[in-house]
Amino acid sequence: ELVELLENTSINIDVKYKGWECILGLTATDEGQNNLTNKKFITFLLSTLNKNEKNDPTTNLAYKCLINLSSNKEGALKLMSYKDDLISDLLSKMNDPTHSHIEPMCYIVNNLSSHVSFLSDDEPRSFPIDKLKDVLKYFLSSEASIREKYRFLALVFANVTKHVVGRKLFMENNSYLADLFIVPSNASESVIRRLGVSLTVRNCCFETDCHSKLLDELTLLPNILLPLMGPEEYKEEEMEKLPIDCQYLEESKGREEHPKIRRTLVQALCLLCYTEHGWNYLKENGVYYVTRELHNWEKDESVIEAIETLLLYLLVENYTAPDAKGKESILNTELVRPSETDVVKDLPDFII
């Protein structure tokens, strides 16, 4: 009945708004979601979003409804079953940075890519990876206001690169990778951006065939090390081994404050030890010294555990490929999604 009421174009805007508020309240409950994840309502909801009327306050409510419906696996699967090109459509709209609903669209794509298996070997689906690459330029825009609107794409990158196919497609012919991988080392970036890109970096390090590209071509190592470094002084011979960008840091230099990001970056270093080239590269560039100082400073148990694993890899004199079980345990580390407890300062007001 509500849908029929809202489809009536002649109704007063205030009545229409109240109707959407009622629907939004329903989407915030399990029972309401079960009742609303049907083809009729979802078709109506998506048609409302396609209008994108900037001055229509109900459009914003419709996006909030879609965020709620896509927030769990069952809802995400239902949405994709009724419109399998939903992510593709959203990414196409996001290719216009003037669109008035970029933030919620990014969040919806994050939800969908979290819950629906697009690129896994067990349940392959097509993912519009080229369209994702197209909007990467806005995520890296020199304009802070544009970068901020696209920040939740960082978690989409992490979701996509959790799968082998996703990693390979994401890294293939991606001219923005070098700029993307700088994000974790920039303390002025938002937590969401640093976290999502750190997870993406770690995931890309699973591809042992790409270690040379990551280290030699993309010079990834300083971007991993800098967030893990503080103002400590090193012996001259130790300092000279560090990458140039990691030498003689200011006394005010602080470490990444978020422990999950620190752990993720240490895990990336562990993964680089899974090839002899990566292991030698880390040894030759003083990663042990940085890890030693981080170990002395670190208080978080989960990060300490990852650090001690890395130290075990670095302290051996002759290269031996680490146990594959360790690699699997890193892969099975839960991808961090936005939560009120973890990154509350970064959650925008459109999250219900």
PDB file of N, CA and C in Angstrom, residues 80-122:
ATOM      1  N   MET A  80      20.768  -8.395  -5.735  1.00  0.00           N
ATOM      2  CA  MET A  80      21.503  -8.777  -6.942  1.00  0.00           C
ATOM      3  C   MET A  80      20.719  -9.775  -7.794  1.00  0.00           C
ATOM      4  N   SER A  81      19.844 -10.544  -7.159  1.00  0.00           N
ATOM      5  CA  SER A  81      19.043 -11.501  -7.938  1.00  0.00           C
ATOM      6  C   SER A  81      17.988 -10.781  -8.772  1.00  0.00           C
ATOM      7  N   TYR A  82      17.504  -9.643  -8.268  1.00  0.00           N
ATOM      8  CA  TYR A  82      16.510  -8.875  -9.008  1.00  0.00           C
ATOM      9  C   TYR A  82      17.158  -7.934 -10.024  1.00  0.00           C
ATOM     10  N   LYS A  83      18.388  -7.512  -9.730  1.00  0.00           N
ATOM     11  CA  LYS A  83      19.106  -6.625 -10.665  1.00  0.00           C
ATOM     12  C   LYS A  83      20.592  -6.964 -10.595  1.00  0.00           C
ATOM     13  N   ASP A  84      21.023  -7.863 -11.461  1.00  0.00           N
ATOM     14  CA  ASP A  84      22.396  -8.359 -11.355  1.00  0.00           C
ATOM     15  C   ASP A  84      23.444  -7.347 -11.800  1.00  0.00           C
ATOM     16  N   ASP A  85      23.018  -6.268 -12.455  1.00  0.00           N
ATOM     17  CA  ASP A  85      23.976  -5.232 -12.852  1.00  0.00           C
ATOM     18  C   ASP A  85      23.886  -4.004 -11.940  1.00  0.00           C
ATOM     19  N   LEU A  86      23.408  -4.207 -10.721  1.00  0.00           N
ATOM     20  CA  LEU A  86      23.235  -3.087  -9.790  1.00  0.00           C
ATOM     21  C   LEU A  86      24.561  -2.389  -9.503  1.00  0.00           C
ATOM     22  N   ILE A  87      25.615  -3.163  -9.224  1.00  0.00           N
ATOM     23  CA  ILE A  87      26.915  -2.553  -8.941  1.00  0.00           C
ATOM     24  C   ILE A  87      27.419  -1.793 -10.159  1.00  0.00           C
ATOM     25  N   SER A  88      27.244  -2.372 -11.327  1.00  0.00           N
ATOM     26  CA  SER A  88      27.678  -1.708 -12.557  1.00  0.00           C
ATOM     27  C   SER A  88      26.964  -0.373 -12.737  1.00  0.00           C
ATOM     28  N   ASP A  89      25.662  -0.352 -12.479  1.00  0.00           N
ATOM     29  CA  ASP A  89      24.885   0.887 -12.593  1.00  0.00           C
ATOM     30  C   ASP A  89      25.367   1.940 -11.600  1.00  0.00           C
ATOM     31  N   LEU A  90      25.606   1.509 -10.362  1.00  0.00           N
ATOM     32  CA  LEU A  90      26.058   2.448  -9.337  1.00  0.00           C
ATOM     33  C   LEU A  90      27.425   3.022  -9.689  1.00  0.00           C
ATOM     34  N   LEU A  91      28.336   2.173 -10.159  1.00  0.00           N
ATOM     35  CA  LEU A  91      29.669   2.655 -10.531  1.00  0.00           C
ATOM     36  C   LEU A  91      29.599   3.615 -11.712  1.00  0.00           C
ATOM     37  N   SER A  92      28.681   3.367 -12.636  1.00  0.00           N
ATOM     38  CA  SER A  92      28.509   4.280 -13.772  1.00  0.00           C
ATOM     39  C   SER A  92      28.064   5.656 -13.290  1.00  0.00           C
ATOM     40  N   LYS A  93      27.127   5.680 -12.352  1.00  0.00           N
ATOM     41  CA  LYS A  93      26.674   6.957 -11.792  1.00  0.00           C
ATOM     42  C   LYS A  93      27.795   7.652 -11.034  1.00  0.00           C
ATOM     43  N   MET A  94      28.621   6.859 -10.359  1.00  0.00           N
ATOM     44  CA  MET A  94      29.706   7.428  -9.564  1.00  0.00           C
ATOM     45  C   MET A  94      30.808   8.020 -10.434  1.00  0.00           C
ATOM     46  N   ASN A  95      30.759   7.747 -11.733  1.00  0.00           N
ATOM     47  CA  ASN A  95      31.760   8.323 -12.638  1.00  0.00           C
ATOM     48  C   ASN A  95      31.497   9.799 -12.902  1.00  0.00           C
ATOM     49  N   ASP A  96      30.449  10.306 -12.291  1.00  0.00           N
ATOM     50  CA  ASP A  96      30.139  11.743 -12.329  1.00  0.00           C
ATOM     51  C   ASP A  96      30.320  12.291 -10.915  1.00  0.00           C
ATOM     52  N   PRO A  97      31.438  12.970 -10.639  1.00  0.00           N
ATOM     53  CA  PRO A  97      31.707  13.430  -9.267  1.00  0.00           C
ATOM     54  C   PRO A  97      30.749  14.500  -8.771  1.00  0.00           C
ATOM     55  N   THR A  98      29.916  15.040  -9.669  1.00  0.00           N
ATOM     56  CA  THR A  98      28.937  16.047  -9.242  1.00  0.00           C
ATOM     57  C   THR A  98      27.625  15.402  -8.791  1.00  0.00           C
ATOM     58  N   HIS A  99      27.517  14.094  -8.949  1.00  0.00           N
ATOM     59  CA  HIS A  99      26.299  13.395  -8.513  1.00  0.00           C
ATOM     60  C   HIS A  99      26.085  13.659  -7.024  1.00  0.00           C
ATOM     61  N   SER A 100      24.851  13.888  -6.651  1.00  0.00           N
ATOM     62  CA  SER A 100      24.565  14.324  -5.279  1.00  0.00           C
ATOM     63  C   SER A 100      24.554  13.202  -4.252  1.00  0.00           C
ATOM     64  N   HIS A 101      24.734  11.952  -4.687  1.00  0.00           N
ATOM     65  CA  HIS A 101      24.667  10.844  -3.725  1.00  0.00           C
ATOM     66  C   HIS A 101      25.851   9.886  -3.868  1.00  0.00           C
ATOM     67  N   ILE A 102      27.026  10.434  -4.077  1.00  0.00           N
ATOM     68  CA  ILE A 102      28.232   9.612  -4.243  1.00  0.00           C
ATOM     69  C   ILE A 102      28.509   8.777  -2.993  1.00  0.00           C
ATOM     70  N   GLU A 103      28.461   9.394  -1.821  1.00  0.00           N
ATOM     71  CA  GLU A 103      28.810   8.683  -0.579  1.00  0.00           C
ATOM     72  C   GLU A 103      27.944   7.446  -0.339  1.00  0.00           C
ATOM     73  N   PRO A 104      26.613   7.587  -0.345  1.00  0.00           N
ATOM     74  CA  PRO A 104      25.806   6.384  -0.121  1.00  0.00           C
ATOM     75  C   PRO A 104      25.999   5.328  -1.202  1.00  0.00           C
ATOM     76  N   MET A 105      26.240   5.746  -2.440  1.00  0.00           N
ATOM     77  CA  MET A 105      26.464   4.757  -3.499  1.00  0.00           C
ATOM     78  C   MET A 105      27.737   3.960  -3.230  1.00  0.00           C
ATOM     79  N   CYS A 106      28.796   4.639  -2.804  1.00  0.00           N
ATOM     80  CA  CYS A 106      30.041   3.938  -2.458  1.00  0.00           C
ATOM     81  C   CYS A 106      29.800   2.939  -1.334  1.00  0.00           C
ATOM     82  N   TYR A 107      29.010   3.356  -0.369  1.00  0.00           N
ATOM     83  CA  TYR A 107      28.746   2.480   0.779  1.00  0.00           C
ATOM     84  C   TYR A 107      27.927   1.261   0.356  1.00  0.00           C
ATOM     85  N   ILE A 108      26.975   1.464  -0.548  1.00  0.00           N
ATOM     86  CA  ILE A 108      26.155   0.350  -1.037  1.00  0.00           C
ATOM     87  C   ILE A 108      27.018  -0.645  -1.815  1.00  0.00           C
ATOM     88  N   VAL A 109      27.903  -0.134  -2.667  1.00  0.00           N
ATOM     89  CA  VAL A 109      28.801  -1.026  -3.417  1.00  0.00           C
ATOM     90  C   VAL A 109      29.697  -1.799  -2.453  1.00  0.00           C
ATOM     91  N   ASN A 110      30.123  -1.140  -1.375  1.00  0.00           N
ATOM     92  CA  ASN A 110      30.913  -1.848  -0.355  1.00  0.00           C
ATOM     93  C   ASN A 110      30.091  -2.979   0.258  1.00  0.00           C
ATOM     94  N   ASN A 111      28.860  -2.685   0.633  1.00  0.00           N
ATOM     95  CA  ASN A 111      27.997  -3.722   1.215  1.00  0.00           C
ATOM     96  C   ASN A 111      27.818  -4.903   0.261  1.00  0.00           C
ATOM     97  N   LEU A 112      27.489  -4.596  -0.986  1.00  0.00           N
ATOM     98  CA  LEU A 112      27.231  -5.660  -1.962  1.00  0.00           C
ATOM     99  C   LEU A 112      28.481  -6.491  -2.229  1.00  0.00           C
ATOM    100  N   SER A 113      29.625  -5.828  -2.362  1.00  0.00           N
ATOM    101  CA  SER A 113      30.866  -6.564  -2.654  1.00  0.00           C
ATOM    102  C   SER A 113      31.377  -7.309  -1.431  1.00  0.00           C
ATOM    103  N   SER A 114      30.864  -6.961  -0.242  1.00  0.00           N
ATOM    104  CA  SER A 114      31.227  -7.695   0.971  1.00  0.00           C
ATOM    105  C   SER A 114      30.480  -9.014   1.063  1.00  0.00           C
ATOM    106  N   HIS A 115      29.228  -9.002   0.625  1.00  0.00           N
ATOM    107  CA  HIS A 115      28.345 -10.142   0.880  1.00  0.00           C
ATOM    108  C   HIS A 115      28.139 -11.065  -0.312  1.00  0.00           C
ATOM    109  N   VAL A 116      28.358 -10.558  -1.518  1.00  0.00           N
ATOM    110  CA  VAL A 116      28.104 -11.363  -2.714  1.00  0.00           C
ATOM    111  C   VAL A 116      29.433 -11.812  -3.306  1.00  0.00           C
ATOM    112  N   SER A 117      29.566 -13.112  -3.556  1.00  0.00           N
ATOM    113  CA  SER A 117      30.815 -13.647  -4.104  1.00  0.00           C
ATOM    114  C   SER A 117      30.841 -13.425  -5.614  1.00  0.00           C
ATOM    115  N   PHE A 118      31.625 -12.435  -6.035  1.00  0.00           N
ATOM    116  CA  PHE A 118      31.729 -12.147  -7.460  1.00  0.00           C
ATOM    117  C   PHE A 118      32.930 -12.848  -8.090  1.00  0.00           C
ATOM    118  N   LEU A 119      34.017 -12.879  -7.354  1.00  0.00           N
ATOM    119  CA  LEU A 119      35.282 -13.282  -7.946  1.00  0.00           C
ATOM    120  C   LEU A 119      35.899 -14.496  -7.286  1.00  0.00           C
ATOM    121  N   SER A 120      35.147 -15.171  -6.431  1.00  0.00           N
ATOM    122  CA  SER A 120      35.689 -16.359  -5.779  1.00  0.00           C
ATOM    123  C   SER A 120      35.655 -17.539  -6.740  1.00  0.00           C
ATOM    124  N   ASP A 121      36.553 -18.493  -6.528  1.00  0.00           N
ATOM    125  CA  ASP A 121      36.608 -19.675  -7.392  1.00  0.00           C
ATOM    126  C   ASP A 121      35.365 -20.543  -7.222  1.00  0.00           C
ATOM    127  N   ASP A 122      34.794 -20.522  -6.015  1.00  0.00           N
ATOM    128  CA  ASP A 122      33.651 -21.388  -5.725  1.00  0.00           C
ATOM    129  C   ASP A 122      32.363 -20.901  -6.378  1.00  0.00           C
TER     130      ASP A 122
END
